[in-house]
PDB file of C-alpha atoms in Angstrom:
ATOM      1  CA  MET A 849      75.866 -68.606 -27.219  1.00  0.00           C
ATOM      2  CA  LYS A 850      75.556 -66.909 -30.553  1.00  0.00           C
ATOM      3  CA  LYS A 851      75.716 -69.802 -33.060  1.00  0.00           C
ATOM      4  CA  VAL A 852      74.660 -73.348 -33.114  1.00  0.00           C
ATOM      5  CA  GLY A 853      75.400 -76.100 -35.628  1.00  0.00           C
ATOM      6  CA  ILE A 854      72.991 -78.902 -36.378  1.00  0.00           C
ATOM      7  CA  TYR A 855      73.823 -82.280 -37.782  1.00  0.00           C
ATOM      8  CA  ALA A 856      71.340 -85.127 -38.361  1.00  0.00           C
ATOM      9  CA  LYS A 857      70.952 -88.716 -39.394  1.00  0.00           C
ATOM     10  CA  LYS A 858      69.234 -87.807 -42.669  1.00  0.00           C
ATOM     11  CA  SER A 859      67.650 -91.211 -43.313  1.00  0.00           C
ATOM     12  CA  HIS A 860      65.392 -90.895 -40.371  1.00  0.00           C
ATOM     13  CA  PRO A 861      61.814 -90.405 -41.593  1.00  0.00           C
ATOM     14  CA  GLU A 862      61.012 -87.496 -39.230  1.00  0.00           C
ATOM     15  CA  VAL A 863      64.387 -85.737 -39.260  1.00  0.00           C
ATOM     16  CA  GLU A 864      63.169 -82.789 -41.310  1.00  0.00           C
ATOM     17  CA  GLN A 865      60.392 -81.939 -38.796  1.00  0.00           C
ATOM     18  CA  ILE A 866      62.667 -82.428 -35.775  1.00  0.00           C
ATOM     19  CA  ALA A 867      65.484 -80.356 -37.218  1.00  0.00           C
ATOM     20  CA  MET A 868      63.167 -77.496 -38.150  1.00  0.00           C
ATOM     21  CA  PHE A 869      61.683 -77.527 -34.659  1.00  0.00           C
ATOM     22  CA  ALA A 870      65.119 -77.235 -33.106  1.00  0.00           C
ATOM     23  CA  ALA A 871      66.313 -74.580 -35.580  1.00  0.00           C
ATOM     24  CA  GLN A 872      63.204 -72.439 -35.007  1.00  0.00           C
ATOM     25  CA  ARG A 873      63.598 -72.759 -31.213  1.00  0.00           C
ATOM     26  CA  PHE A 874      67.148 -71.458 -31.369  1.00  0.00           C
ATOM     27  CA  ALA A 875      66.349 -68.726 -33.895  1.00  0.00           C
ATOM     28  CA  ALA A 876      63.471 -67.468 -31.653  1.00  0.00           C
ATOM     29  CA  ALA A 877      66.091 -66.957 -28.960  1.00  0.00           C
ATOM     30  CA  GLY A 878      68.277 -64.882 -31.313  1.00  0.00           C
ATOM     31  CA  ILE A 879      70.786 -67.741 -31.928  1.00  0.00           C
ATOM     32  CA  GLU A 880      72.074 -68.168 -35.471  1.00  0.00           C
ATOM     33  CA  VAL A 881      71.675 -71.782 -36.761  1.00  0.00           C
ATOM     34  CA  LEU A 882      74.105 -73.380 -39.176  1.00  0.00           C
ATOM     35  CA  LEU A 883      72.816 -76.566 -40.800  1.00  0.00           C
ATOM     36  CA  GLU A 884      75.123 -79.204 -42.243  1.00  0.00           C
ATOM     37  CA  ASP A 885      74.718 -78.940 -46.005  1.00  0.00           C
ATOM     38  CA  GLY A 886      73.101 -82.356 -46.598  1.00  0.00           C
ATOM     39  CA  LEU A 887      70.442 -81.519 -43.925  1.00  0.00           C
ATOM     40  CA  ALA A 888      69.903 -78.008 -45.260  1.00  0.00           C
ATOM     41  CA  GLU A 889      69.183 -79.446 -48.712  1.00  0.00           C
ATOM     42  CA  GLN A 890      66.971 -82.058 -47.363  1.00  0.00           C
ATOM     43  CA  ILE A 891      64.720 -79.550 -45.567  1.00  0.00           C
ATOM     44  CA  GLY A 892      64.757 -76.992 -48.299  1.00  0.00           C
ATOM     45  CA  GLN A 893      67.141 -74.432 -46.828  1.00  0.00           C
ATOM     46  CA  LEU A 894      69.200 -72.502 -49.387  1.00  0.00           C
ATOM     47  CA  ALA A 895      72.288 -72.122 -47.239  1.00  0.00           C
ATOM     48  CA  GLY A 896      74.205 -75.048 -45.754  1.00  0.00           C
ATOM     49  CA  TYR A 897      77.720 -75.678 -44.565  1.00  0.00           C
ATOM     50  CA  ALA A 898      80.227 -78.512 -45.013  1.00  0.00           C
ATOM     51  CA  GLY A 899      80.254 -80.722 -41.970  1.00  0.00           C
ATOM     52  CA  ASP A 900      83.965 -80.125 -41.263  1.00  0.00           C
ATOM     53  CA  GLU A 901      83.512 -76.289 -41.522  1.00  0.00           C
ATOM     54  CA  ILE A 902      80.792 -75.931 -38.909  1.00  0.00           C
ATOM     55  CA  PRO A 903      82.847 -76.599 -35.705  1.00  0.00           C
ATOM     56  CA  ALA A 904      85.047 -73.550 -36.301  1.00  0.00           C
ATOM     57  CA  LEU A 905      82.051 -71.292 -36.599  1.00  0.00           C
ATOM     58  CA  VAL A 906      79.697 -72.274 -33.760  1.00  0.00           C
ATOM     59  CA  ASP A 907      79.559 -72.331 -29.955  1.00  0.00           C
ATOM     60  CA  LEU A 908      77.549 -75.551 -29.628  1.00  0.00           C
ATOM     61  CA  ILE A 909      76.595 -78.547 -31.831  1.00  0.00           C
ATOM     62  CA  LEU A 910      73.276 -80.377 -31.777  1.00  0.00           C
ATOM     63  CA  VAL A 911      73.297 -83.917 -33.186  1.00  0.00           C
ATOM     64  CA  LEU A 912      70.005 -85.554 -34.151  1.00  0.00           C
ATOM     65  CA  GLY A 913      70.398 -89.315 -34.604  1.00  0.00           C
ATOM     66  CA  GLY A 914      72.147 -92.172 -32.819  1.00  0.00           C
ATOM     67  CA  ASP A 915      75.513 -92.889 -31.264  1.00  0.00           C
ATOM     68  CA  GLY A 916      77.024 -93.533 -34.753  1.00  0.00           C
ATOM     69  CA  THR A 917      76.007 -90.097 -35.941  1.00  0.00           C
ATOM     70  CA  LEU A 918      77.425 -88.430 -32.856  1.00  0.00           C
ATOM     71  CA  ILE A 919      80.805 -90.329 -33.130  1.00  0.00           C
ATOM     72  CA  SER A 920      81.137 -89.179 -36.771  1.00  0.00           C
ATOM     73  CA  VAL A 921      80.446 -85.552 -35.710  1.00  0.00           C
ATOM     74  CA  ALA A 922      83.002 -85.858 -32.881  1.00  0.00           C
ATOM     75  CA  ARG A 923      85.669 -86.743 -35.355  1.00  0.00           C
ATOM     76  CA  GLN A 924      84.763 -83.682 -37.464  1.00  0.00           C
ATOM     77  CA  VAL A 925      84.878 -81.426 -34.415  1.00  0.00           C
ATOM     78  CA  GLY A 926      88.379 -82.639 -33.626  1.00  0.00           C
ATOM     79  CA  SER A 927      90.590 -80.068 -31.928  1.00  0.00           C
ATOM     80  CA  LYS A 928      87.847 -77.322 -32.054  1.00  0.00           C
ATOM     81  CA  GLN A 929      86.397 -79.044 -29.018  1.00  0.00           C
ATOM     82  CA  VAL A 930      82.975 -77.522 -29.352  1.00  0.00           C
ATOM     83  CA  PRO A 931      80.409 -78.987 -26.891  1.00  0.00           C
ATOM     84  CA  ILE A 932      78.194 -81.619 -28.475  1.00  0.00           C
ATOM     85  CA  VAL A 933      74.666 -82.615 -27.402  1.00  0.00           C
ATOM     86  CA  GLY A 934      73.094 -85.697 -28.781  1.00  0.00           C
ATOM     87  CA  VAL A 935      69.317 -86.244 -29.251  1.00  0.00           C
ATOM     88  CA  ASN A 936      68.490 -89.846 -30.000  1.00  0.00           C
ATOM     89  CA  LEU A 937      65.851 -90.302 -32.715  1.00  0.00           C
ATOM     90  CA  GLY A 938      65.390 -93.987 -31.770  1.00  0.00           C
ATOM     91  CA  GLN A 939      65.957 -95.697 -28.493  1.00  0.00           C
ATOM     92  CA  LEU A 940      68.199 -94.274 -25.737  1.00  0.00           C
ATOM     93  CA  GLY A 941      71.879 -94.290 -26.715  1.00  0.00           C
ATOM     94  CA  PHE A 942      75.084 -94.543 -24.674  1.00  0.00           C
ATOM     95  CA  LEU A 943      76.234 -91.137 -26.047  1.00  0.00           C
ATOM     96  CA  THR A 944      72.959 -89.641 -27.466  1.00  0.00           C
ATOM     97  CA  GLU A 945      71.476 -89.469 -23.971  1.00  0.00           C
ATOM     98  CA  ILE A 946      68.563 -87.061 -24.747  1.00  0.00           C
ATOM     99  CA  THR A 947      65.281 -88.624 -25.889  1.00  0.00           C
ATOM    100  CA  ARG A 948      62.976 -86.904 -28.435  1.00  0.00           C
ATOM    101  CA  GLU A 949      60.456 -86.279 -25.695  1.00  0.00           C
ATOM    102  CA  GLU A 950      63.071 -84.483 -23.581  1.00  0.00           C
ATOM    103  CA  MET A 951      64.352 -82.406 -26.466  1.00  0.00           C
ATOM    104  CA  PRO A 952      62.083 -79.270 -26.106  1.00  0.00           C
ATOM    105  CA  ASP A 953      63.033 -78.869 -22.457  1.00  0.00           C
ATOM    106  CA  MET A 954      66.684 -79.565 -23.192  1.00  0.00           C
ATOM    107  CA  LEU A 955      66.734 -76.841 -25.890  1.00  0.00           C
ATOM    108  CA  ASP A 956      65.493 -74.391 -23.286  1.00  0.00           C
ATOM    109  CA  LYS A 957      68.336 -75.443 -20.948  1.00  0.00           C
ATOM    110  CA  LEU A 958      70.917 -75.078 -23.754  1.00  0.00           C
ATOM    111  CA  ILE A 959      69.612 -71.644 -24.631  1.00  0.00           C
ATOM    112  CA  ALA A 960      69.790 -70.611 -20.998  1.00  0.00           C
ATOM    113  CA  GLY A 961      73.368 -72.066 -20.668  1.00  0.00           C
ATOM    114  CA  ASP A 962      72.060 -74.526 -18.068  1.00  0.00           C
ATOM    115  CA  TYR A 963      74.107 -77.664 -18.887  1.00  0.00           C
ATOM    116  CA  LYS A 964      77.183 -79.653 -17.793  1.00  0.00           C
ATOM    117  CA  ILE A 965      79.889 -81.166 -19.934  1.00  0.00           C
ATOM    118  CA  SER A 966      81.669 -84.476 -19.729  1.00  0.00           C
ATOM    119  CA  GLU A 967      85.150 -84.450 -21.253  1.00  0.00           C
ATOM    120  CA  ARG A 968      85.987 -87.732 -23.070  1.00  0.00           C
ATOM    121  CA  MET A 969      89.410 -88.942 -24.035  1.00  0.00           C
ATOM    122  CA  MET A 970      90.073 -89.581 -27.732  1.00  0.00           C
ATOM    123  CA  ILE A 971      92.976 -91.479 -29.369  1.00  0.00           C
ATOM    124  CA  ASP A 972      95.280 -90.802 -32.302  1.00  0.00           C
ATOM    125  CA  ALA A 973      96.054 -93.792 -34.547  1.00  0.00           C
ATOM    126  CA  LEU A 974      98.774 -93.744 -37.169  1.00  0.00           C
ATOM    127  CA  ILE A 975      99.501 -96.413 -39.772  1.00  0.00           C
ATOM    128  CA  HIS A 976     103.233 -96.763 -40.621  1.00  0.00           C
ATOM    129  CA  ARG A 977     104.417 -98.414 -43.833  1.00  0.00           C
ATOM    130  CA  ASP A 978     107.998 -98.503 -45.113  1.00  0.00           C
ATOM    131  CA  GLY A 979     108.962 -95.607 -42.863  1.00  0.00           C
ATOM    132  CA  LYS A 980     106.051 -93.415 -43.845  1.00  0.00           C
ATOM    133  CA  VAL A 981     102.724 -92.565 -42.253  1.00  0.00           C
ATOM    134  CA  VAL A 982     100.004 -93.705 -44.754  1.00  0.00           C
ATOM    135  CA  GLY A 983      96.953 -93.126 -42.494  1.00  0.00           C
ATOM    136  CA  GLU A 984      96.230 -90.902 -39.559  1.00  0.00           C
ATOM    137  CA  TYR A 985      92.993 -90.871 -37.493  1.00  0.00           C
ATOM    138  CA  THR A 986      91.577 -89.307 -34.326  1.00  0.00           C
ATOM    139  CA  VAL A 987      88.757 -91.324 -32.849  1.00  0.00           C
ATOM    140  CA  LEU A 988      86.379 -91.284 -29.978  1.00  0.00           C
ATOM    141  CA  ASN A 989      85.533 -94.956 -29.519  1.00  0.00           C
ATOM    142  CA  ASP A 990      88.077 -97.407 -30.870  1.00  0.00           C
ATOM    143  CA  ALA A 991      90.805 -98.307 -33.352  1.00  0.00           C
ATOM    144  CA  VAL A 992      90.386-101.863 -34.680  1.00  0.00           C
ATOM    145  CA  ILE A 993      92.550-104.229 -36.735  1.00  0.00           C
ATOM    146  CA  ASN A 994      90.347-106.979 -38.110  1.00  0.00           C
ATOM    147  CA  LYS A 995      90.684-109.738 -40.684  1.00  0.00           C
ATOM    148  CA  GLY A 996      88.257-110.291 -43.515  1.00  0.00           C
ATOM    149  CA  ALA A 997      85.602-112.958 -43.525  1.00  0.00           C
ATOM    150  CA  LEU A 998      87.824-115.676 -45.279  1.00  0.00           C
ATOM    151  CA  ALA A 999      91.179-114.585 -44.009  1.00  0.00           C
ATOM    152  CA  ARG A1000      93.231-116.793 -41.668  1.00  0.00           C
ATOM    153  CA  ILE A1001      94.174-115.902 -38.155  1.00  0.00           C
ATOM    154  CA  ILE A1002      96.570-112.944 -38.100  1.00  0.00           C
ATOM    155  CA  ASP A1003      99.608-112.327 -35.914  1.00  0.00           C
ATOM    156  CA  LEU A1004      99.575-108.989 -34.014  1.00  0.00           C
ATOM    157  CA  GLU A1005     102.931-108.302 -32.361  1.00  0.00           C
ATOM    158  CA  THR A1006     102.004-105.797 -29.695  1.00  0.00           C
ATOM    159  CA  TYR A1007     104.224-103.422 -27.715  1.00  0.00           C
ATOM    160  CA  VAL A1008     103.407-100.993 -24.869  1.00  0.00           C
ATOM    161  CA  ASP A1009     105.928 -98.177 -24.473  1.00  0.00           C
ATOM    162  CA  GLY A1010     108.462-100.262 -26.347  1.00  0.00           C
ATOM    163  CA  ARG A1011     107.971-103.369 -24.145  1.00  0.00           C
ATOM    164  CA  HIS A1012     106.643-106.526 -25.723  1.00  0.00           C
ATOM    165  CA  LEU A1013     103.092-107.256 -24.450  1.00  0.00           C
ATOM    166  CA  SER A1014     102.133-110.206 -26.528  1.00  0.00           C
ATOM    167  CA  THR A1015     101.994-111.576 -30.035  1.00  0.00           C
ATOM    168  CA  TYR A1016      98.312-112.116 -30.398  1.00  0.00           C
ATOM    169  CA  LYS A1017      97.068-114.855 -32.781  1.00  0.00           C
ATOM    170  CA  ALA A1018      93.531-113.764 -33.309  1.00  0.00           C
ATOM    171  CA  ASP A1019      90.890-112.470 -35.640  1.00  0.00           C
ATOM    172  CA  GLY A1020      91.909-108.965 -34.661  1.00  0.00           C
ATOM    173  CA  LEU A1021      92.616-106.460 -31.898  1.00  0.00           C
ATOM    174  CA  ILE A1022      90.709-103.472 -30.493  1.00  0.00           C
ATOM    175  CA  VAL A1023      92.281-100.545 -28.791  1.00  0.00           C
ATOM    176  CA  SER A1024      89.456 -98.649 -27.068  1.00  0.00           C
ATOM    177  CA  THR A1025      88.914 -95.513 -25.108  1.00  0.00           C
ATOM    178  CA  PRO A1026      86.751 -95.669 -21.980  1.00  0.00           C
ATOM    179  CA  THR A1027      83.911 -94.236 -23.958  1.00  0.00           C
ATOM    180  CA  GLY A1028      84.349 -97.045 -26.511  1.00  0.00           C
ATOM    181  CA  SER A1029      84.430 -99.687 -23.882  1.00  0.00           C
ATOM    182  CA  THR A1030      80.682-100.174 -24.275  1.00  0.00           C
ATOM    183  CA  GLY A1031      81.064-100.702 -28.056  1.00  0.00           C
ATOM    184  CA  TYR A1032      82.869-103.374 -30.072  1.00  0.00           C
ATOM    185  CA  SER A1033      85.197-104.176 -27.129  1.00  0.00           C
ATOM    186  CA  LEU A1034      82.223-105.066 -24.890  1.00  0.00           C
ATOM    187  CA  ALA A1035      80.969-107.396 -27.573  1.00  0.00           C
ATOM    188  CA  ALA A1036      84.451-109.033 -27.691  1.00  0.00           C
ATOM    189  CA  GLY A1037      84.368-109.652 -23.955  1.00  0.00           C
ATOM    190  CA  GLY A1038      86.037-106.499 -22.724  1.00  0.00           C
ATOM    191  CA  PRO A1039      85.191-104.653 -19.466  1.00  0.00           C
ATOM    192  CA  ILE A1040      83.118-101.515 -19.070  1.00  0.00           C
ATOM    193  CA  ILE A1041      85.270 -98.525 -18.038  1.00  0.00           C
ATOM    194  CA  TYR A1042      83.789 -95.390 -16.497  1.00  0.00           C
ATOM    195  CA  PRO A1043      83.973 -92.836 -19.281  1.00  0.00           C
ATOM    196  CA  GLU A1044      85.927 -90.203 -17.499  1.00  0.00           C
ATOM    197  CA  ILE A1045      88.799 -92.505 -16.376  1.00  0.00           C
ATOM    198  CA  ASN A1046      91.929 -91.907 -18.371  1.00  0.00           C
ATOM    199  CA  SER A1047      92.956 -95.295 -19.614  1.00  0.00           C
ATOM    200  CA  LEU A1048      93.357 -97.374 -22.773  1.00  0.00           C
ATOM    201  CA  LEU A1049      91.850-100.820 -23.246  1.00  0.00           C
ATOM    202  CA  ILE A1050      93.288-103.535 -25.394  1.00  0.00           C
ATOM    203  CA  THR A1051      90.910-106.323 -26.359  1.00  0.00           C
ATOM    204  CA  PRO A1052      91.757-109.290 -28.603  1.00  0.00           C
ATOM    205  CA  ILE A1053      89.025-110.518 -30.992  1.00  0.00           C
ATOM    206  CA  CYS A1054      88.569-114.271 -30.859  1.00  0.00           C
ATOM    207  CA  PRO A1055      92.160-115.043 -29.726  1.00  0.00           C
ATOM    208  CA  HIS A1056      93.567-118.464 -30.478  1.00  0.00           C
ATOM    209  CA  MET A1057      94.759-118.669 -26.859  1.00  0.00           C
ATOM    210  CA  LEU A1058      91.979-118.449 -24.278  1.00  0.00           C
ATOM    211  CA  THR A1059      94.457-116.945 -21.790  1.00  0.00           C
ATOM    212  CA  ASN A1060      94.759-113.779 -23.931  1.00  0.00           C
ATOM    213  CA  ARG A1061      92.480-111.497 -22.047  1.00  0.00           C
ATOM    214  CA  PRO A1062      91.602-107.804 -22.292  1.00  0.00           C
ATOM    215  CA  ILE A1063      94.077-105.490 -20.451  1.00  0.00           C
ATOM    216  CA  ILE A1064      93.648-101.891 -19.259  1.00  0.00           C
ATOM    217  CA  ILE A1065      96.834 -99.694 -19.382  1.00  0.00           C
ATOM    218  CA  TRP A1066      97.850 -96.125 -18.547  1.00  0.00           C
ATOM    219  CA  SER A1067      96.380 -93.552 -20.902  1.00  0.00           C
ATOM    220  CA  ARG A1068      99.837 -92.038 -21.669  1.00  0.00           C
ATOM    221  CA  SER A1069     101.204 -95.315 -22.893  1.00  0.00           C
ATOM    222  CA  ILE A1070     101.986 -95.722 -26.624  1.00  0.00           C
ATOM    223  CA  ILE A1071     100.730 -98.908 -28.210  1.00  0.00           C
ATOM    224  CA  GLU A1072     102.399-100.330 -31.315  1.00  0.00           C
ATOM    225  CA  ILE A1073     101.009-103.223 -33.270  1.00  0.00           C
ATOM    226  CA  GLU A1074     102.922-104.933 -36.119  1.00  0.00           C
ATOM    227  CA  VAL A1075     100.508-106.883 -38.320  1.00  0.00           C
ATOM    228  CA  LYS A1076     101.755-110.120 -39.940  1.00  0.00           C
ATOM    229  CA  PHE A1077      99.554-112.255 -42.202  1.00  0.00           C
ATOM    230  CA  GLN A1078      99.434-114.119 -45.465  1.00  0.00           C
ATOM    231  CA  ASP A1079      96.146-112.913 -46.773  1.00  0.00           C
ATOM    232  CA  ASP A1080      95.419-109.491 -48.296  1.00  0.00           C
ATOM    233  CA  VAL A1081      92.114-108.829 -46.467  1.00  0.00           C
ATOM    234  CA  VAL A1082      93.103-107.191 -43.207  1.00  0.00           C
ATOM    235  CA  PHE A1083      91.741-103.724 -42.387  1.00  0.00           C
ATOM    236  CA  PHE A1084      92.176-100.930 -39.868  1.00  0.00           C
ATOM    237  CA  THR A1085      88.906 -99.180 -38.925  1.00  0.00           C
ATOM    238  CA  ALA A1086      88.356 -96.085 -36.825  1.00  0.00           C
ATOM    239  CA  ASP A1087      85.165 -95.951 -34.874  1.00  0.00           C
ATOM    240  CA  GLY A1088      83.808 -98.625 -37.293  1.00  0.00           C
ATOM    241  CA  GLN A1089      83.137 -95.903 -39.794  1.00  0.00           C
ATOM    242  CA  VAL A1090      86.344 -95.079 -41.783  1.00  0.00           C
ATOM    243  CA  GLY A1091      89.391 -97.153 -42.366  1.00  0.00           C
ATOM    244  CA  HIS A1092      92.447 -98.318 -44.316  1.00  0.00           C
ATOM    245  CA  LYS A1093      93.447-101.594 -45.895  1.00  0.00           C
ATOM    246  CA  LEU A1094      96.603-103.030 -44.254  1.00  0.00           C
ATOM    247  CA  LEU A1095      99.575-104.797 -45.740  1.00  0.00           C
ATOM    248  CA  SER A1096     101.588-107.405 -43.904  1.00  0.00           C
ATOM    249  CA  GLY A1097     104.372-105.601 -41.937  1.00  0.00           C
ATOM    250  CA  ASP A1098     102.369-102.453 -41.401  1.00  0.00           C
ATOM    251  CA  ARG A1099     102.706-100.996 -37.885  1.00  0.00           C
ATOM    252  CA  VAL A1100      99.701 -99.330 -36.220  1.00  0.00           C
ATOM    253  CA  GLU A1101     100.547 -96.839 -33.455  1.00  0.00           C
ATOM    254  CA  VAL A1102      97.912 -95.785 -30.992  1.00  0.00           C
ATOM    255  CA  ARG A1103      98.253 -93.128 -28.316  1.00  0.00           C
ATOM    256  CA  ARG A1104      96.103 -90.737 -26.289  1.00  0.00           C
ATOM    257  CA  SER A1105      95.158 -87.648 -28.282  1.00  0.00           C
ATOM    258  CA  GLU A1106      95.539 -84.141 -26.992  1.00  0.00           C
ATOM    259  CA  THR A1107      92.054 -83.604 -28.446  1.00  0.00           C
ATOM    260  CA  ARG A1108      89.078 -84.311 -26.179  1.00  0.00           C
ATOM    261  CA  ALA A1109      85.403 -84.661 -27.015  1.00  0.00           C
ATOM    262  CA  ARG A1110      83.158 -82.471 -24.918  1.00  0.00           C
ATOM    263  CA  LEU A1111      79.777 -84.048 -24.567  1.00  0.00           C
ATOM    264  CA  VAL A1112      76.796 -82.399 -22.901  1.00  0.00           C
ATOM    265  CA  ILE A1113      75.511 -84.535 -20.028  1.00  0.00           C
ATOM    266  CA  SER A1114      71.887 -85.442 -19.779  1.00  0.00           C
ATOM    267  CA  PRO A1115      70.108 -83.808 -16.794  1.00  0.00           C
ATOM    268  CA  TYR A1116      67.497 -86.441 -16.836  1.00  0.00           C
ATOM    269  CA  ARG A1117      69.516 -89.589 -16.044  1.00  0.00           C
ATOM    270  CA  GLU A1118      73.078 -90.471 -14.892  1.00  0.00           C
ATOM    271  CA  TYR A1119      75.582 -92.925 -16.422  1.00  0.00           C
ATOM    272  CA  PHE A1120      74.771 -95.996 -14.326  1.00  0.00           C
ATOM    273  CA  GLN A1121      71.074 -95.580 -15.166  1.00  0.00           C
ATOM    274  CA  ILE A1122      71.968 -95.578 -18.829  1.00  0.00           C
ATOM    275  CA  LEU A1123      73.940 -98.757 -18.376  1.00  0.00           C
ATOM    276  CA  ARG A1124      71.065-100.456 -16.536  1.00  0.00           C
ATOM    277  CA  THR A1125      68.645 -99.406 -19.253  1.00  0.00           C
ATOM    278  CA  LYS A1126      70.777-100.343 -22.276  1.00  0.00           C
ATOM    279  CA  LEU A1127      72.098-103.623 -20.859  1.00  0.00           C
ATOM    280  CA  SER A1128      68.860-104.644 -19.171  1.00  0.00           C
ATOM    281  CA  TRP A1129      70.600-105.067 -15.760  1.00  0.00           C
ATOM    282  CA  GLY A1130      68.330-106.312 -12.980  1.00  0.00           C
ATOM    283  CA  GLU A1131      65.841-107.994 -15.396  1.00  0.00           C
ATOM    284  CA  ARG A1132      65.101-111.729 -15.393  1.00  0.00           C
TER     285      ARG A1132
END
């Protein structure tokens, strides 16, 4: 490993101290450190790099923050597929599995090349309007169609591999990866899917019919959703972070991406332990 990129949640009160500690640890091992430009400016470094430029220049990426920060970085990494390790600056995350207390030891393991990687499926989402693609996103967690606060129930005519699945009458629809199954989909009543299983999850949001339940389908299926509504406040969002305003008649196409996120696994705990901790399983 010759170069490492560092991204961080810049609003955290201790991020400067933590980022400098990590950078100095890598530099002492002869590894060049590239800081995302906003972080570089915050800690007084003269040189910084645009977030979307770093993945092409480094062998590993360190993310200091929470799951949202890591998800944002994963989209920037895209097809470069550089390994990402997340250090959570708050509580333990589903994706940022390393705690602040574990970070010094984890940095030594990274420098020594003593780590394992979990490859996570991502999805491509395209928004079609009048025969043209007006939006294109590659996401790690989920692609969501959702109505605004005052909009009426929307119709979501949904097809899987060209076959009609259902016309959902609902507040929205979530298409999630296994990684994203512990996010918005879980809150909407969807199941938890082991993250390395190749599948897609369709979860309606507050469906008008109680018989409309989440459904798991083959990862190579192509999902098409035609959106029909009377109001002008329906949105598509990718990972809950970026999005696009939809018009009635727009068609959202979701399929498995050839891009995969490569996440460094915590050596301190395994996936089911994270679930038990985050979801308070076994507590009364």
